[in-house]
Amino acid sequence: MAYPEGNRTWQIIHNAKKGGYGVGGFCVYNTEGVLAVIKAAERCRSPALIQFFPWSMHFQGPAFIKFAAEAAHAASVPIAVHLDHCLKPSDADMALECAFDSIMVDGSMFEEEENIRYVKSVVDRAREKNMTVEAELGRMEGGEDGLPTVDLESVWTDPGRAAEFVKQTGVHFLAPSFGNVHGPYPPGGAEKHWQLDRLEKIHEALGEATPLVLHGTHPLSDEMVKVGMAKGMVKVNQNRNVRNGYHKYLEENCSMVELTTLQVQGVEEYAKGVERLMVEVLGSSGRA
């Protein structure tokens, strides 16, 4: 199949866009996270994306990414493996040699013209690897575990530039900045700070060809995720929200049970958080 239609991430996200549901991009840090997303997706008959930060490439290494990709691709439902927030060109070089289905190129710390050059250079090389590319236009504040905190002011995405940015870079998915932030929101939360009119205009400018990606979902109510989806978001990134039960179980049992039990039950608790989102929020359950 031709590029990018033959790419696993492209298929998962475009099927979700056509079907009117969201697909979760679940950030994981260990084997338990990989297994939990696969278990949840298979039980819910839902597509999913397993996401890593560049931290995993360096700490766990390319062999771990290969393991995750092989496990994901062996699942009975469509699951892709994605690299989130590739900030450094050297990390992009490394990612292109790993087993990712797709990568997010984050040039938001650059001025727009340099961002365009950076993203386009990665897209051109990713094509040769049958990888698709997500990019951020504008800049979101904050940081996440495994990512450096961006100590720069937010730059909101200009709806009038969105389509041209996609055309100039060849990027396949766009992560807009419209008041969303990584990590805790300022007082008033997303309800106060999201510029929904801006998001709606970005969606209108891009049309059906370029799906939107929601970043900045912690903490975020189920209702606000649904609002974002109604305004055009298709890929919905998740990190801490789906891990709360897993963390609680580890805190309460890490010195009480054998390591094998801790891992098996930890995966189960982790999977429950992923399943809840698939069923109650994204609407992806039963779509695979």
Coordinates of C-alpha atoms in Angstrom, one line a residue:
M1 CA 0.0 0.0 0.0
A2 CA 1.2 3.5 -0.8
Y3 CA 2.7 5.9 1.7
P4 CA 1.3 7.1 4.1
E5 CA -1.9 5.0 3.7
G6 CA 0.1 1.9 4.5
N7 CA 1.4 3.2 7.8
R8 CA -0.2 1.7 10.9
T9 CA -0.5 5.0 12.8
W10 CA -2.0 6.7 9.8
Q11 CA -4.6 3.9 9.4
I12 CA -5.6 3.9 13.1
I13 CA -6.0 7.7 13.3
H14 CA -7.8 8.1 10.0
N15 CA -10.2 5.3 10.8
A16 CA -11.0 7.0 14.0
K17 CA -11.6 10.3 12.2
K18 CA -13.9 8.7 9.7
G19 CA -15.7 6.8 12.5
G20 CA -16.2 9.8 14.7
Y21 CA -14.4 8.5 17.7
G22 CA -11.1 9.2 19.5
V23 CA -8.0 7.0 19.8
G24 CA -5.8 7.1 22.8
G25 CA -2.1 7.8 22.6
F26 CA -1.0 6.2 25.9
C27 CA 2.4 7.3 27.2
V28 CA 4.2 4.4 28.9
Y29 CA 7.6 4.0 30.7
N30 CA 8.0 0.3 31.3
T31 CA 7.0 -3.2 30.3
E32 CA 3.9 -3.0 32.5
G33 CA 2.7 0.0 30.5
V34 CA 3.1 -1.8 27.2
L35 CA 1.3 -4.9 28.4
A36 CA -1.5 -2.9 30.0
V37 CA -2.3 -0.9 26.8
I38 CA -2.3 -4.1 24.8
K39 CA -4.5 -6.0 27.3
A40 CA -7.0 -3.1 27.5
A41 CA -7.2 -2.7 23.8
E42 CA -7.8 -6.4 23.2
R43 CA -10.4 -6.6 25.9
C44 CA -12.2 -3.5 24.6
R45 CA -11.7 -4.4 20.9
S46 CA -10.2 -0.9 20.5
P47 CA -7.4 0.5 18.4
A48 CA -4.6 2.2 20.4
L49 CA -1.2 3.9 20.3
I50 CA 1.6 3.1 22.7
Q51 CA 3.7 6.2 23.2
F52 CA 7.3 6.6 24.5
F53 CA 9.3 9.7 25.2
P54 CA 12.9 10.0 23.9
W55 CA 13.9 9.1 27.5
S56 CA 13.0 5.5 26.7
M57 CA 15.3 5.4 23.7
H58 CA 18.2 6.3 25.9
F59 CA 17.4 4.5 29.1
Q60 CA 15.8 1.3 27.8
G61 CA 17.3 1.4 24.4
P62 CA 16.2 0.6 20.8
A63 CA 15.8 -3.1 21.7
F64 CA 13.0 -2.2 24.2
I65 CA 11.3 -0.2 21.5
K66 CA 11.5 -3.2 19.2
F67 CA 10.0 -5.4 21.8
A68 CA 7.1 -3.0 22.3
A69 CA 6.5 -2.8 18.5
E70 CA 6.6 -6.5 18.1
A71 CA 4.2 -7.0 21.0
A72 CA 1.9 -4.3 19.7
H73 CA 1.9 -5.6 16.1
A74 CA 1.1 -9.1 17.3
A75 CA -2.0 -8.0 19.1
S76 CA -5.5 -9.0 17.8
V77 CA -6.4 -5.3 17.4
P78 CA -4.6 -2.5 15.6
I79 CA -1.9 -1.0 17.9
A80 CA 0.9 1.3 16.8
V81 CA 4.0 2.5 18.6
H82 CA 4.7 6.3 18.6
L83 CA 7.5 8.5 19.8
D84 CA 6.1 11.6 21.6
H85 CA 7.9 15.0 21.8
C86 CA 11.1 14.5 19.9
L87 CA 12.7 17.8 20.8
K88 CA 16.3 17.3 19.7
P89 CA 17.4 16.7 16.1
S90 CA 19.8 14.0 17.4
D91 CA 16.8 12.2 19.0
A92 CA 15.0 12.4 15.7
D93 CA 18.0 10.8 14.0
M94 CA 17.9 8.0 16.6
A95 CA 14.2 7.5 16.4
L96 CA 14.3 7.0 12.6
E97 CA 16.5 3.9 13.3
C98 CA 14.1 2.5 15.8
A99 CA 11.0 0.4 15.4
F100 CA 8.5 3.3 15.7
D101 CA 5.5 3.5 13.4
S102 CA 5.4 7.2 13.9
I103 CA 7.1 10.1 15.7
M104 CA 6.2 13.5 16.9
V105 CA 8.7 16.1 15.9
D106 CA 8.6 19.0 18.5
G107 CA 10.3 22.0 17.1
S108 CA 8.2 24.4 19.2
M109 CA 11.3 25.9 20.8
F110 CA 12.4 27.2 17.4
E111 CA 11.1 30.2 15.5
E112 CA 8.5 29.2 12.9
E113 CA 10.8 29.1 9.8
E114 CA 13.4 26.9 11.6
N115 CA 10.6 24.7 12.9
I116 CA 9.4 24.2 9.3
R117 CA 12.9 23.2 8.2
Y118 CA 13.3 20.8 11.1
V119 CA 10.0 19.1 10.7
K120 CA 10.3 18.8 6.9
S121 CA 13.7 17.3 7.2
V122 CA 12.4 14.6 9.4
V123 CA 9.3 14.0 7.3
D124 CA 11.5 13.5 4.2
R125 CA 13.6 10.9 5.9
A126 CA 10.6 9.3 7.7
R127 CA 9.0 8.6 4.3
E128 CA 11.8 6.3 3.5
K129 CA 11.1 4.3 6.7
N130 CA 7.3 4.2 6.2
M131 CA 6.9 6.3 9.4
T132 CA 4.4 9.1 9.7
V133 CA 5.0 12.3 11.5
E134 CA 3.1 14.5 14.0
A135 CA 4.2 18.1 14.7
E136 CA 3.4 20.9 17.0
L137 CA 2.5 24.3 15.6
G138 CA 2.8 27.0 18.2
R139 CA 4.1 26.1 21.7
M140 CA 2.5 24.6 24.8
E141 CA 3.9 25.4 28.3
G142 CA 4.9 22.9 30.9
G143 CA 6.4 19.4 31.0
E144 CA 5.9 15.8 31.8
D145 CA 7.8 13.0 33.5
G146 CA 10.4 12.0 31.0
L147 CA 10.4 15.4 29.3
P148 CA 12.2 18.6 30.1
T149 CA 10.1 21.5 31.3
V150 CA 9.8 24.1 28.5
D151 CA 10.5 27.4 30.2
L152 CA 9.0 29.5 27.4
E153 CA 5.7 31.3 27.1
S154 CA 2.9 29.6 25.2
V155 CA 2.6 30.5 21.5
W156 CA -0.9 29.8 20.3
T157 CA -1.5 28.3 16.9
D158 CA -2.5 30.7 14.2
P159 CA -5.5 29.2 12.3
G160 CA -4.4 31.1 9.2
R161 CA -1.0 29.4 9.3
A162 CA -2.1 25.8 10.0
A163 CA -2.8 24.7 6.5
E164 CA 0.3 26.3 5.1
F165 CA 2.5 24.7 7.8
V166 CA 1.1 21.3 6.9
K167 CA 1.7 21.9 3.2
Q168 CA 5.3 23.2 3.7
T169 CA 6.3 20.3 6.0
G170 CA 4.3 17.4 4.7
V171 CA 3.4 16.5 8.3
H172 CA 0.5 14.0 8.8
F173 CA -1.0 15.0 12.1
L174 CA -1.0 18.4 13.9
A175 CA -0.9 19.2 17.6
P176 CA -2.3 22.7 18.0
S177 CA -1.7 25.1 20.9
F178 CA -4.9 26.8 22.0
G179 CA -4.5 27.2 25.7
N180 CA -3.7 23.6 26.5
V181 CA -0.7 23.0 28.7
H182 CA 1.5 20.0 29.8
G183 CA 1.1 19.4 33.5
P184 CA -1.2 21.2 35.9
Y185 CA -3.4 24.0 34.5
P186 CA -3.5 27.4 36.0
P187 CA -6.5 28.3 38.2
G188 CA -9.8 27.8 36.3
G189 CA -8.4 24.8 34.5
A190 CA -9.0 23.9 30.8
E191 CA -12.5 25.2 31.1
K192 CA -11.2 28.7 31.5
H193 CA -8.0 28.6 29.4
W194 CA -8.9 26.6 26.3
Q195 CA -9.7 28.9 23.3
L196 CA -12.3 26.7 21.7
D197 CA -13.0 29.2 18.9
R198 CA -9.3 29.1 17.9
L199 CA -9.4 25.3 17.9
E200 CA -12.5 25.2 15.8
K201 CA -10.9 27.5 13.3
I202 CA -7.8 25.4 13.1
H203 CA -10.0 22.3 12.5
E204 CA -11.9 24.1 9.7
A205 CA -8.7 25.3 8.1
L206 CA -7.2 21.8 7.9
G207 CA -10.4 19.9 7.0
E208 CA -10.4 16.1 6.9
A209 CA -6.9 15.5 5.5
T210 CA -4.9 16.3 8.7
P211 CA -6.2 14.9 12.0
L212 CA -5.6 16.9 15.2
V213 CA -3.9 15.7 18.3
L214 CA -4.8 16.7 21.9
H215 CA -1.9 17.3 24.2
G216 CA -2.2 18.6 27.8
T217 CA -4.8 16.2 29.3
H218 CA -3.7 16.1 32.9
P219 CA -5.6 16.9 34.9
L220 CA -8.6 17.1 32.5
S221 CA -12.2 16.1 33.0
D222 CA -13.9 13.5 30.8
E223 CA -16.2 16.2 29.6
M224 CA -13.4 18.5 28.4
V225 CA -11.8 15.6 26.5
K226 CA -15.2 15.1 24.8
V227 CA -15.4 18.9 24.1
G228 CA -12.0 18.7 22.4
M229 CA -13.1 15.7 20.3
A230 CA -16.2 17.6 19.2
K231 CA -13.9 20.4 18.0
G232 CA -11.8 18.1 15.9
M233 CA -9.4 16.2 18.1
V234 CA -8.9 12.6 17.0
K235 CA -5.7 11.4 18.8
V236 CA -6.0 12.0 22.5
N237 CA -2.7 11.7 24.5
Q238 CA -2.9 10.3 27.9
N239 CA -0.3 9.8 30.6
R240 CA -1.0 10.1 34.4
N241 CA -4.8 9.9 34.2
V242 CA -4.8 6.3 33.3
R243 CA -2.0 5.3 35.7
N244 CA -3.6 6.4 39.0
G245 CA -4.9 2.9 39.9
Y246 CA -1.6 1.4 39.0
H247 CA 0.3 3.8 41.2
K248 CA -2.0 3.3 44.1
Y249 CA -1.7 -0.5 43.9
L250 CA 2.1 -0.2 43.8
E251 CA 2.2 2.2 46.8
E252 CA 0.0 -0.1 48.9
N253 CA 1.5 -3.5 47.9
C254 CA 5.2 -3.1 46.8
S255 CA 6.5 -4.5 50.1
M256 CA 3.6 -6.9 50.7
V257 CA 3.5 -9.3 47.7
E258 CA 6.0 -11.2 45.5
L259 CA 7.4 -9.3 42.5
T260 CA 5.6 -11.5 40.0
T261 CA 2.2 -10.8 41.7
L262 CA 3.0 -7.1 41.8
Q263 CA 3.7 -7.1 38.1
V264 CA 0.7 -9.1 37.1
Q265 CA -1.8 -7.2 39.3
G266 CA -0.1 -4.0 38.4
V267 CA -0.7 -4.5 34.7
E268 CA -4.4 -5.4 35.6
E269 CA -4.9 -2.1 37.5
Y270 CA -3.1 -0.1 34.8
A271 CA -5.3 -1.8 32.1
K272 CA -8.5 -0.8 34.0
G273 CA -7.6 2.9 33.7
V274 CA -7.0 2.5 30.0
E275 CA -10.2 0.6 29.4
R276 CA -12.3 3.2 31.2
L277 CA -11.1 5.9 28.9
M278 CA -11.7 3.7 25.8
V279 CA -15.2 2.9 26.9
E280 CA -16.5 6.0 28.6
V281 CA -14.7 8.8 26.9
L282 CA -13.1 8.0 23.5
G283 CA -15.8 5.8 22.1
S284 CA -13.1 3.5 20.6
S285 CA -14.4 0.4 22.3
G286 CA -15.8 -2.1 19.8
R287 CA -14.2 -0.3 16.9
A288 CA -11.5 -2.9 16.1

